[in-house]
Coordinates of C-alpha atoms and ligand atoms in Angstrom, one line a residue:
M30 CA 24.0 11.3 15.2
K31 CA 20.3 10.9 16.4
K32 CA 17.3 12.2 14.7
V33 CA 13.6 12.1 15.0
M34 CA 12.0 10.2 12.2
T35 CA 8.7 8.5 11.2
G36 CA 8.9 5.1 10.4
N37 CA 8.8 5.8 6.8
E38 CA 11.4 8.2 6.8
A39 CA 13.5 5.5 8.9
I40 CA 12.9 2.7 6.2
A41 CA 14.0 5.4 3.6
R42 CA 17.0 6.0 5.9
G43 CA 17.7 2.5 6.2
A44 CA 17.6 1.9 2.3
F45 CA 20.1 4.5 2.0
E46 CA 22.3 3.0 4.8
A47 CA 22.5 -0.4 3.1
G48 CA 23.6 1.2 -0.1
V49 CA 20.6 0.7 -2.1
K50 CA 21.0 1.7 -5.8
V51 CA 17.5 1.5 -7.3
A52 CA 14.3 2.2 -5.6
A53 CA 10.7 2.0 -7.2
A54 CA 7.3 2.5 -5.9
Y55 CA 3.5 3.5 -6.5
P56 CA 2.0 5.9 -4.0
G57 CA -0.6 4.4 -1.5
T58 CA -1.2 5.6 2.2
P59 CA 0.5 4.4 4.3
S60 CA 3.5 3.8 2.3
T61 CA 3.8 6.9 0.3
E62 CA 6.3 8.9 2.2
I63 CA 9.0 6.2 2.0
M64 CA 9.6 7.0 -1.8
E65 CA 9.0 10.5 -1.3
T66 CA 12.0 10.9 1.4
I67 CA 14.2 9.0 -0.8
G68 CA 13.4 11.3 -3.7
K69 CA 14.3 14.4 -1.4
E70 CA 17.0 13.1 0.8
Y71 CA 18.9 10.5 -0.9
K72 CA 20.1 11.6 -4.2
E73 CA 22.4 8.8 -4.4
I74 CA 19.7 6.3 -4.8
Y75 CA 17.9 6.0 -8.3
A76 CA 14.2 6.6 -7.3
E77 CA 11.0 6.4 -9.2
W78 CA 7.1 6.6 -9.1
S79 CA 6.2 3.5 -11.4
P80 CA 2.8 3.3 -13.0
N81 CA 1.9 0.7 -10.7
E82 CA 3.3 -1.8 -8.2
K83 CA 3.8 -4.5 -10.2
V84 CA 6.1 -2.5 -12.5
A85 CA 7.7 -1.1 -9.5
L86 CA 8.7 -4.7 -8.2
E87 CA 9.9 -5.9 -11.8
V88 CA 12.0 -2.5 -11.8
A89 CA 13.5 -3.7 -8.5
I90 CA 14.2 -7.2 -9.7
G91 CA 16.2 -5.9 -13.1
A92 CA 18.2 -3.9 -10.6
S93 CA 18.8 -6.9 -8.3
M94 CA 19.8 -9.1 -11.3
A95 CA 22.3 -6.6 -12.3
G96 CA 23.8 -7.0 -8.7
A97 CA 22.4 -3.6 -7.1
R98 CA 20.6 -3.6 -3.8
S99 CA 17.2 -2.6 -4.8
M100 CA 13.7 -2.4 -3.2
A101 CA 9.9 -1.3 -4.0
S102 CA 7.7 0.1 -1.7
M103 CA 3.8 0.1 -1.5
K104 CA 0.5 -0.1 0.3
H105 CA -0.8 -3.4 1.4
V106 CA -3.3 -3.9 -1.7
G107 CA -0.2 -2.9 -3.8
V108 CA 1.2 -6.4 -3.1
N109 CA -1.9 -8.0 -4.7
V110 CA -1.2 -6.0 -8.0
A111 CA 2.6 -7.1 -7.5
A112 CA 1.9 -10.6 -6.4
D113 CA 2.3 -12.2 -9.8
P114 CA 6.1 -11.1 -10.1
L115 CA 6.5 -11.7 -6.3
M116 CA 5.5 -15.4 -6.4
T117 CA 8.1 -16.1 -9.0
L118 CA 10.8 -13.6 -7.9
S119 CA 10.7 -16.1 -4.6
Y120 CA 11.9 -18.7 -7.2
V121 CA 14.6 -16.9 -9.1
G122 CA 16.1 -15.1 -5.7
V123 CA 18.6 -12.4 -5.9
N124 CA 21.9 -11.1 -6.9
G125 CA 21.8 -7.7 -5.1
G126 CA 19.7 -8.0 -2.1
L127 CA 16.0 -7.0 -3.0
V128 CA 13.5 -5.8 -0.1
L129 CA 9.8 -5.4 -0.8
V130 CA 8.1 -3.0 2.0
T131 CA 4.3 -3.5 2.3
C132 CA 2.9 -1.0 4.5
D133 CA -0.5 -2.5 6.0
D134 CA -3.3 -0.2 7.1
P135 CA -5.2 -1.7 10.2
E136 CA -8.6 0.4 10.7
L137 CA -8.4 1.2 7.2
Y138 CA -7.6 4.9 7.6
S139 CA -7.1 5.4 3.8
S140 CA -7.7 1.8 1.9
Q141 CA -10.5 -0.2 0.4
N142 CA -9.8 -3.5 2.5
E143 CA -7.7 -4.5 5.7
Q144 CA -5.7 -7.3 4.4
D145 CA -2.8 -8.7 6.5
N146 CA -0.1 -9.1 4.3
R147 CA 1.9 -11.4 6.5
H148 CA 0.0 -14.1 4.5
Y149 CA 2.1 -13.1 1.6
A150 CA 5.4 -14.0 3.2
R151 CA 3.9 -17.5 4.0
F152 CA 2.4 -17.7 0.5
A153 CA 5.5 -16.5 -1.3
K154 CA 7.8 -18.5 1.0
V155 CA 9.9 -15.6 1.7
P156 CA 11.2 -14.2 4.8
M157 CA 9.4 -11.1 6.6
L158 CA 10.6 -8.6 9.0
E159 CA 8.3 -6.5 10.9
P160 CA 9.7 -3.5 13.1
S161 CA 8.1 -2.1 16.2
D162 CA 9.3 1.5 15.9
S163 CA 11.5 3.8 14.0
Q164 CA 14.7 2.6 15.1
E165 CA 13.9 -1.2 14.1
S166 CA 12.4 0.0 10.8
K167 CA 15.9 1.6 9.7
D168 CA 17.8 -1.5 11.4
F169 CA 15.8 -4.0 9.8
M170 CA 15.9 -2.6 6.6
K171 CA 19.6 -3.0 6.7
S172 CA 19.1 -6.7 8.2
A173 CA 16.5 -7.4 5.4
F174 CA 19.3 -6.7 2.5
E175 CA 21.8 -8.9 4.4
I176 CA 19.1 -11.9 5.0
S177 CA 18.3 -11.3 1.2
E178 CA 21.8 -11.8 -0.2
K179 CA 22.8 -14.5 2.2
F180 CA 19.9 -16.9 1.4
D181 CA 19.3 -15.5 -2.3
T182 CA 15.7 -14.5 -1.6
P183 CA 13.6 -11.3 -1.6
V184 CA 12.7 -10.3 1.9
M185 CA 9.7 -8.5 2.8
L186 CA 9.5 -5.8 5.6
R187 CA 6.0 -5.1 6.9
S188 CA 4.8 -2.0 8.3
V189 CA 1.6 -0.6 9.4
T190 CA 0.2 2.9 9.3
R191 CA 0.9 3.5 13.2
I192 CA 4.7 2.6 12.7
S193 CA 4.9 4.1 9.1
H194 CA 3.1 7.5 10.6
S195 CA 4.6 7.5 14.2
K196 CA 7.9 9.3 15.0
G197 CA 10.7 8.0 17.3
I198 CA 14.5 8.8 17.8
V199 CA 16.8 7.0 15.3
E200 CA 20.4 6.9 15.4
L201 CA 22.1 7.4 12.1
K202 CA 24.9 5.5 10.6
D203 CA 27.1 5.9 7.5
P204 CA 25.9 3.8 4.3
V205 CA 27.6 0.6 3.6
V206 CA 29.3 -0.5 0.2
P207 CA 27.3 -3.7 -0.8
P208 CA 29.0 -6.4 -1.4
V209 CA 27.8 -7.8 -4.8
A210 CA 29.4 -6.4 -8.0
L211 CA 27.5 -4.6 -10.5
E212 CA 27.6 -6.4 -13.8
V213 CA 25.5 -8.3 -16.5
R214 CA 25.3 -11.9 -15.7
K215 CA 24.2 -14.7 -17.9
Q216 CA 22.3 -17.0 -15.5
T217 CA 19.6 -18.7 -17.5
A218 CA 18.9 -21.4 -15.1
K219 CA 18.6 -18.9 -12.2
Y220 CA 16.3 -16.4 -13.9
T221 CA 14.4 -18.2 -16.8
M222 CA 11.3 -19.8 -15.0
L223 CA 10.6 -22.3 -17.7
P224 CA 8.9 -25.2 -16.1
F225 CA 12.1 -27.1 -16.4
Y226 CA 14.3 -24.9 -14.2
A227 CA 11.3 -23.6 -12.2
R228 CA 10.5 -27.3 -11.0
I229 CA 13.9 -27.4 -9.6
K230 CA 13.6 -23.9 -8.1
H231 CA 10.7 -24.9 -6.1
G232 CA 12.6 -27.6 -4.1
V233 CA 15.6 -24.8 -3.7
V234 CA 12.8 -22.5 -2.1
E235 CA 11.3 -25.2 0.3
E236 CA 15.0 -26.0 1.3
R237 CA 16.0 -22.1 1.6
L238 CA 13.0 -21.7 3.9
L239 CA 14.4 -24.2 6.3
K240 CA 17.9 -22.6 6.6
V241 CA 16.1 -19.1 7.2
K242 CA 14.0 -21.0 9.8
E243 CA 17.3 -21.9 11.5
F244 CA 18.7 -18.4 11.1
A245 CA 15.4 -17.1 12.7
E246 CA 16.4 -18.9 16.0
K247 CA 19.2 -16.4 16.4
F248 CA 18.2 -13.5 14.6
P249 CA 18.4 -10.9 17.4
G250 CA 15.3 -9.3 16.2
N251 CA 13.5 -12.2 17.9
R252 CA 14.2 -11.8 21.5
M253 CA 13.0 -13.2 25.0
E254 CA 12.3 -10.7 27.7
L255 CA 11.8 -12.7 30.6
K256 CA 10.1 -11.1 33.8
D257 CA 7.0 -12.4 35.4
P258 CA 6.9 -16.2 34.8
E259 CA 3.0 -16.4 35.2
I260 CA 2.1 -14.8 31.8
G261 CA 4.3 -14.7 28.5
I262 CA 2.9 -12.8 25.5
I263 CA 4.1 -13.3 21.8
T264 CA 3.9 -10.6 19.9
A265 CA 5.2 -8.5 17.1
G266 CA 5.4 -4.9 15.2
I267 CA 3.1 -2.3 16.9
S268 CA 1.4 -4.6 19.0
Y269 CA 4.3 -5.1 21.1
Q270 CA 4.6 -1.5 21.9
Y271 CA 0.8 -1.4 23.1
A272 CA 1.2 -4.6 25.2
K273 CA 4.3 -3.4 27.0
E274 CA 2.6 0.1 27.8
V275 CA -0.4 -1.7 29.7
F276 CA 1.5 -4.8 30.9
P277 CA 5.3 -3.9 31.4
K278 CA 5.7 -6.8 34.0
H279 CA 4.8 -9.6 31.9
S280 CA 7.4 -11.7 29.9
Y281 CA 7.8 -11.1 26.1
L282 CA 8.7 -13.1 23.1
K283 CA 9.1 -10.2 20.7
L284 CA 9.3 -11.5 17.2
G285 CA 11.2 -9.0 14.5
M286 CA 11.0 -11.9 12.0
V287 CA 7.4 -12.9 11.5
W288 CA 8.1 -15.5 8.7
P289 CA 9.6 -18.1 9.1
L290 CA 8.8 -18.5 12.7
P291 CA 11.5 -19.9 15.2
E292 CA 9.9 -22.9 16.5
N293 CA 12.7 -23.8 19.0
L294 CA 12.6 -20.2 20.5
I295 CA 8.9 -20.4 20.7
T296 CA 9.0 -23.8 22.3
Q297 CA 11.6 -22.4 24.9
F298 CA 9.4 -19.6 25.6
F299 CA 6.4 -21.7 26.5
K300 CA 8.6 -23.6 28.9
K301 CA 9.7 -20.5 30.8
V302 CA 6.2 -19.0 31.5
K303 CA 3.2 -20.7 32.8
K304 CA 0.5 -19.1 30.3
V305 CA 1.3 -17.9 26.9
I306 CA -1.0 -15.3 25.2
V307 CA -0.6 -14.2 21.7
I308 CA -1.2 -10.4 20.8
E309 CA -1.5 -9.5 17.2
E310 CA -3.6 -6.9 15.2
L311 CA -5.8 -8.5 12.3
D312 CA -5.5 -12.2 11.6
P313 CA -4.2 -14.9 14.1
F314 CA -1.2 -15.5 11.7
L315 CA 1.3 -16.1 14.5
E316 CA -1.2 -17.9 16.8
E317 CA -2.4 -20.3 14.0
N318 CA 1.3 -20.9 13.1
I319 CA 2.2 -21.4 16.6
R320 CA -0.8 -23.8 17.1
T321 CA 0.3 -26.1 14.2
M322 CA 3.9 -26.7 16.2
G323 CA 1.5 -28.4 18.8
L324 CA 1.8 -25.7 21.2
K325 CA -1.2 -24.4 23.0
P326 CA -1.4 -20.5 23.9
K327 CA -3.9 -19.6 26.3
G328 CA -5.3 -16.8 24.6
G329 CA -5.4 -15.0 21.3
K330 CA -8.0 -14.4 19.0
G331 CA -10.5 -15.5 21.7
M332 CA -9.6 -12.3 23.6
F333 CA -8.8 -9.8 20.9
S334 CA -10.5 -8.7 17.7
M335 CA -9.7 -9.5 14.2
V336 CA -11.0 -6.5 13.1
G337 CA -9.6 -2.9 13.3
E338 CA -6.5 -1.3 14.8
Y339 CA -5.5 -2.3 18.6
N340 CA -4.4 0.4 21.1
P341 CA -3.5 0.0 24.7
L342 CA -6.9 0.3 25.8
V343 CA -8.2 -2.7 23.4
I344 CA -5.1 -4.9 24.8
E345 CA -6.1 -4.1 28.4
K346 CA -9.9 -5.0 27.8
G347 CA -9.0 -8.1 25.9
M348 CA -6.5 -9.3 28.7
M349 CA -8.8 -8.2 31.6
G350 CA -12.0 -9.6 30.3
K351 CA -15.0 -9.0 32.5
K352 CA -12.5 -7.1 35.1
F353 CA -11.9 -4.4 32.9
K354 CA -12.9 -1.2 33.9
A355 CA -13.1 1.7 31.2
P356 CA -11.2 4.8 32.4
E357 CA -13.2 7.9 32.8
P358 CA -13.3 9.8 29.2
V359 CA -10.9 12.7 29.1
L360 CA -13.6 14.7 26.9
I361 CA -17.0 14.5 27.4
E362 CA -18.0 15.7 24.3
T363 CA -17.0 13.8 21.3
L364 CA -15.5 15.8 18.4
P365 CA -17.8 16.1 15.3
P366 CA -17.0 13.4 12.7
R367 CA -15.2 14.9 9.8
P368 CA -15.1 12.2 7.0
P369 CA -13.2 13.0 3.8
N370 CA -14.7 15.0 1.3
L371 CA -14.0 16.5 -2.3
C372 CA -12.3 19.8 -2.0
P373 CA -14.3 23.0 -2.6
G374 CA -13.6 23.7 -6.5
C375 CA -12.5 20.1 -7.3
P376 CA -12.9 19.7 -10.9
H377 CA -14.5 16.4 -10.3
R378 CA -17.6 17.9 -8.9
G379 CA -18.4 19.4 -12.2
I380 CA -18.7 16.0 -13.8
F381 CA -20.6 14.4 -10.7
A382 CA -23.1 17.4 -10.6
A383 CA -23.7 16.2 -14.2
L384 CA -24.2 12.6 -13.4
R385 CA -26.4 13.1 -10.4
K386 CA -28.6 15.5 -12.5
M387 CA -28.7 12.7 -15.2
K388 CA -29.3 9.8 -12.6
V389 CA -26.9 7.5 -14.2
A390 CA -25.1 4.8 -12.5
G391 CA -21.5 5.9 -11.7
I392 CA -19.1 2.8 -11.6
G393 CA -16.4 4.6 -9.8
D394 CA -12.7 3.8 -9.0
I395 CA -10.2 4.6 -6.4
G396 CA -9.1 8.0 -5.7
C397 CA -10.6 11.2 -4.9
S398 CA -13.4 10.7 -7.2
T399 CA -14.7 7.8 -4.8
L400 CA -15.9 10.6 -2.5
A401 CA -18.3 11.7 -4.6
A402 CA -20.4 8.4 -3.4
Y403 CA -21.3 10.7 -0.4
P404 CA -24.1 13.2 -0.4
P405 CA -24.8 15.6 -1.5
L406 CA -23.3 14.5 -5.0
S407 CA -24.3 10.8 -4.3
A408 CA -23.0 10.1 -7.8
V409 CA -20.7 7.1 -7.3
D410 CA -22.2 3.5 -6.7
S411 CA -19.1 1.3 -6.8
C412 CA -15.6 0.9 -5.8
I413 CA -13.5 -2.2 -5.9
C414 CA -9.9 -1.8 -6.8
M415 CA -7.5 0.3 -9.1
G416 CA -8.9 0.1 -12.7
A417 CA -11.8 -2.0 -11.9
S418 CA -14.2 0.6 -13.0
I419 CA -13.7 0.1 -16.7
G420 CA -14.0 -3.8 -16.7
Q421 CA -17.1 -3.3 -14.5
T422 CA -18.8 -0.8 -16.7
H423 CA -18.0 -3.0 -19.8
G424 CA -19.4 -6.1 -17.9
M425 CA -22.5 -4.5 -16.8
S426 CA -23.4 -3.1 -20.3
K427 CA -22.8 -6.4 -21.7
A428 CA -25.2 -8.1 -19.0
L429 CA -27.8 -5.4 -19.5
G430 CA -27.7 -5.2 -23.5
D431 CA -29.7 -2.3 -24.8
A432 CA -31.6 -1.8 -21.4
G433 CA -28.4 -0.6 -20.0
R434 CA -27.7 2.1 -22.7
G435 CA -27.5 5.7 -21.5
K436 CA -27.8 4.1 -17.8
V437 CA -23.9 3.5 -16.8
V438 CA -20.8 5.5 -16.7
G439 CA -17.5 4.6 -15.6
V440 CA -15.1 7.1 -13.8
I441 CA -11.5 6.7 -13.3
G442 CA -8.6 9.2 -12.3
D443 CA -5.7 9.6 -14.4
S444 CA -3.2 7.9 -12.1
T445 CA -5.7 5.1 -11.8
F446 CA -6.0 4.7 -15.4
L447 CA -2.3 4.6 -16.1
H448 CA -2.1 2.1 -13.4
G449 CA -4.7 -0.2 -14.3
G450 CA -7.3 1.2 -16.8
M451 CA -5.4 0.7 -20.2
A452 CA -6.0 -2.9 -20.5
P453 CA -9.8 -2.9 -19.9
L454 CA -10.4 0.2 -22.0
M455 CA -8.6 -1.8 -24.8
N456 CA -10.9 -4.7 -24.1
M457 CA -13.8 -2.5 -24.3
A458 CA -12.9 -1.4 -28.0
Y459 CA -11.9 -5.0 -28.7
N460 CA -15.2 -6.6 -27.3
K461 CA -17.1 -4.1 -29.0
S462 CA -18.8 -2.5 -25.7
Y463 CA -21.2 0.6 -25.9
A464 CA -19.9 1.9 -22.5
T465 CA -18.5 5.3 -21.7
I466 CA -15.7 6.1 -19.5
I467 CA -14.9 9.6 -18.0
L468 CA -11.2 9.9 -17.3
L469 CA -10.8 12.7 -14.6
D470 CA -7.7 14.0 -15.5
N471 CA -6.5 16.3 -12.4
R472 CA -2.9 16.1 -13.4
T473 CA -1.9 14.3 -10.4
T474 CA -2.3 11.4 -8.2
G475 CA -4.6 13.5 -5.9
M476 CA -5.8 11.1 -3.3
T477 CA -2.2 10.3 -2.0
G478 CA -1.0 13.6 -1.8
S479 CA -0.3 14.9 -5.4
Q480 CA 2.4 12.4 -6.8
E481 CA 3.6 12.6 -10.3
H482 CA 2.8 9.9 -12.7
P483 CA 3.4 9.3 -16.5
G484 CA 0.5 11.8 -17.6
T485 CA 1.7 15.0 -15.4
G486 CA 5.2 15.4 -17.7
Y487 CA 7.4 15.3 -14.5
T488 CA 9.3 12.6 -12.6
L489 CA 9.5 11.8 -9.0
R490 CA 12.2 14.4 -8.7
G491 CA 10.5 17.1 -10.6
E492 CA 12.4 16.8 -13.7
K493 CA 10.3 17.4 -17.0
T494 CA 9.6 14.2 -18.9
H495 CA 7.5 12.7 -21.6
K496 CA 3.9 13.4 -20.8
V497 CA 1.1 10.7 -21.9
D498 CA -1.5 12.1 -24.3
F499 CA -4.8 10.6 -23.1
I500 CA -6.6 11.5 -26.4
E501 CA -4.1 9.8 -28.4
L502 CA -3.6 7.0 -25.9
G503 CA -7.5 6.3 -26.0
K504 CA -7.3 6.5 -29.7
A505 CA -4.5 4.0 -29.9
L506 CA -6.4 1.6 -27.8
G507 CA -9.3 1.6 -30.2
I508 CA -11.7 4.0 -28.9
E509 CA -13.0 6.2 -31.7
N510 CA -15.5 8.4 -29.9
V511 CA -12.7 10.6 -27.5
R512 CA -14.0 13.8 -26.2
V513 CA -12.5 16.5 -24.0
V514 CA -14.6 18.3 -21.5
N515 CA -14.0 21.3 -19.0
P516 CA -15.4 19.9 -15.8
W517 CA -16.2 23.4 -14.6
N518 CA -18.4 23.7 -17.5
L519 CA -21.6 22.3 -16.1
E520 CA -23.5 22.5 -19.4
E521 CA -20.8 21.3 -21.6
A522 CA -20.2 18.4 -19.5
E523 CA -23.7 17.3 -19.4
T524 CA -24.2 17.5 -23.1
V525 CA -20.9 15.5 -23.8
I526 CA -22.0 12.8 -21.4
K527 CA -25.4 12.7 -22.8
E528 CA -24.3 12.4 -26.4
E529 CA -21.7 9.7 -25.6
I530 CA -23.8 7.5 -23.3
E531 CA -26.3 7.2 -26.0
K532 CA -23.7 5.8 -28.6
D533 CA -23.4 2.1 -29.9
S534 CA -19.7 2.1 -29.7
P535 CA -17.3 2.9 -26.5
S536 CA -16.5 6.4 -25.6
L537 CA -13.9 8.0 -23.5
I538 CA -14.4 11.4 -22.2
V539 CA -11.3 13.3 -20.9
T540 CA -11.5 16.2 -18.6
T541 CA -9.1 19.2 -18.5
G542 CA -9.5 20.5 -15.1
P543 CA -6.4 20.3 -12.9
C544 CA -6.4 19.4 -9.1
V545 CA -7.0 22.7 -7.3
L546 CA -4.5 21.7 -4.8
L547 CA -1.9 21.2 -7.6
K548 CA 0.3 24.5 -6.7
R549 CA 2.0 24.1 -10.3
E550 CA -1.1 24.6 -12.1
F551 CA -2.6 27.2 -9.8
K552 CA 0.9 29.3 -9.3
K553 CA -1.1 32.2 -11.1
Y554 CA -3.5 32.4 -8.3
N555 CA -1.1 32.6 -5.3
Q556 CA -3.8 33.8 -3.3
P557 CA -6.7 32.8 -1.2
L558 CA -10.1 32.4 -3.0
F559 CA -13.4 33.2 -1.6
V560 CA -17.1 32.4 -2.2
D561 CA -18.7 35.2 -3.5
S562 CA -21.6 35.5 -0.9
T563 CA -23.7 37.5 -3.3
K564 CA -23.8 34.8 -5.7
C565 CA -23.7 31.6 -3.8
I566 CA -27.0 29.7 -3.6
G567 CA -25.9 27.2 -1.2
C568 CA -26.2 24.2 -3.3
K569 CA -22.9 22.9 -1.8
S570 CA -21.7 21.5 -5.3
C571 CA -18.4 23.2 -4.8
Ligands
TPP3 C1 -3.4 -1.1 -5.7 C2 -3.5 0.1 -5.1 N1 -2.2 0.9 -4.9 C3 -2.3 2.4 -4.3 C4 -3.4 2.7 -3.9 C5 -3.4 4.1 -3.3 N2 -4.3 5.1 -4.0 C6 -5.5 5.2 -3.7 S1 -6.2 6.4 -4.9 C7 -4.8 6.4 -5.8 C8 -4.7 7.1 -6.9 C9 -5.4 8.1 -7.2 O1 -5.0 9.4 -8.1 P1 -5.9 9.5 -9.4 O2 -6.2 8.2 -10.0 O3 -5.3 10.5 -10.3 O4 -7.2 10.2 -8.9 P2 -7.4 11.4 -8.1 O5 -7.2 11.0 -6.5 O6 -6.4 12.5 -8.3 O7 -8.6 12.0 -8.2 C10 -3.8 5.6 -5.2 C11 -2.6 5.6 -5.8 C12 -4.7 1.9 -3.9 N3 -5.8 2.2 -3.3 N4 -4.6 0.7 -4.4

């Protein structure tokens, strides 16, 4: 049977067909739909939203130790969070196959940076596969599990936004029965990375990489398509599609495994064509590694940018140089820009309206609340990574001393707080901060499309479960001043914030307004809401 699927749906299908038993993820665009699809479609797989990517990968490691095929999926920056277990996972290897899916975001459609996660494969010394369409997304998942078990290594599969969110035809197959038995094994030397064992493992990892490199020479995902002998293009992933679209007559070496690289195959390709050009989005990863083989491509990053997403036109322009003639635009008038904005009625708005009025610096975090940086609210002045707001606010208050009192506030969403905010909040109590943190509890992971987390009381599959009590949690972490406010009550919000930011000891203010898009919370309305034009003064705060 064939079905039209997005890359993410195909990755989920690949996990199912590979016989995956345990899958864990933390949401993040463009990766989120992988676990959402597994949750909805493949009930045979145990699937969870973990509180962060590090935990998700560790869950997968535990399942693999027990012999299960397991996976963790995340956005590119999620791998930074999971990097600690990843680096040592490379040493211990697997029992059941383990695949880490990273979805990168060239053009930063929904991310705080544009990092190229192919470097992680080289850094962690693990194989990485990179599909070019939905069919390959599914097929490469299955290959990844086979490679993982064959070479006793975790395998990374890299997608990008354009692969994850584009649709293509996928041929469906039945799931396989994985070869590794499920059991508790006592494997101290394999899994206990005391220096004594880890030292030995480092050598094993280096040898393993050489073996995978040999395998890469014959991996069917690495293939030559020989046509015009004048120009040969080495490419991978989505760049292959763009290049093929504009230059179908050139010769290609399409790499499905982007680490380790098949040196012999690449050398052969150089012999078969006169001029080799490397086309790859973001960093010159392939190009630099090919140059270290002593080979000299005629073009690469000299012709194409390191910044942003490519498309067929970008490729054509880079290849043609001065000869490039831009096509006539189809639309003469450009569409008005529509930057993302906080929703009308968003509970965060009340808090930011108060902060704007009070003119305090808002040390923001990742999530919908970051959008309050834009006018008219203009109440967020910083955003680095998940959980950073709390440490930053504490650090600022320590640097400023008394001069900063009443002038700085940290703001963080509920999902982000549970992801990376607990340790820095505990630190504030421990190291005697005076800073105030506002926990914007809208009962969901809003920014990524409303996923559950340990503070919502529901699991990925919608079962009721334990719900974190933020007030008790704040107190348990050592914060004595814990206050609760209704963010739609502007007066109350302002009064409480004013009181707390003047205190000598750290404060946590928890808001009670659920996300307006959260159907569960707003069932009772179940009808469109309208602005009462007789009362609206056009302040745009809504
Ligand atoms: C390390 C990392 N993982 C995932 C994401 C994707 N992401 C952006 S915001 C966000 C969470 C937002 O939820 P919450 O903190 O509850 O705030 P809300 O958007 O609901 O206001 C996530 C998961 C990210 N940016 N970085």
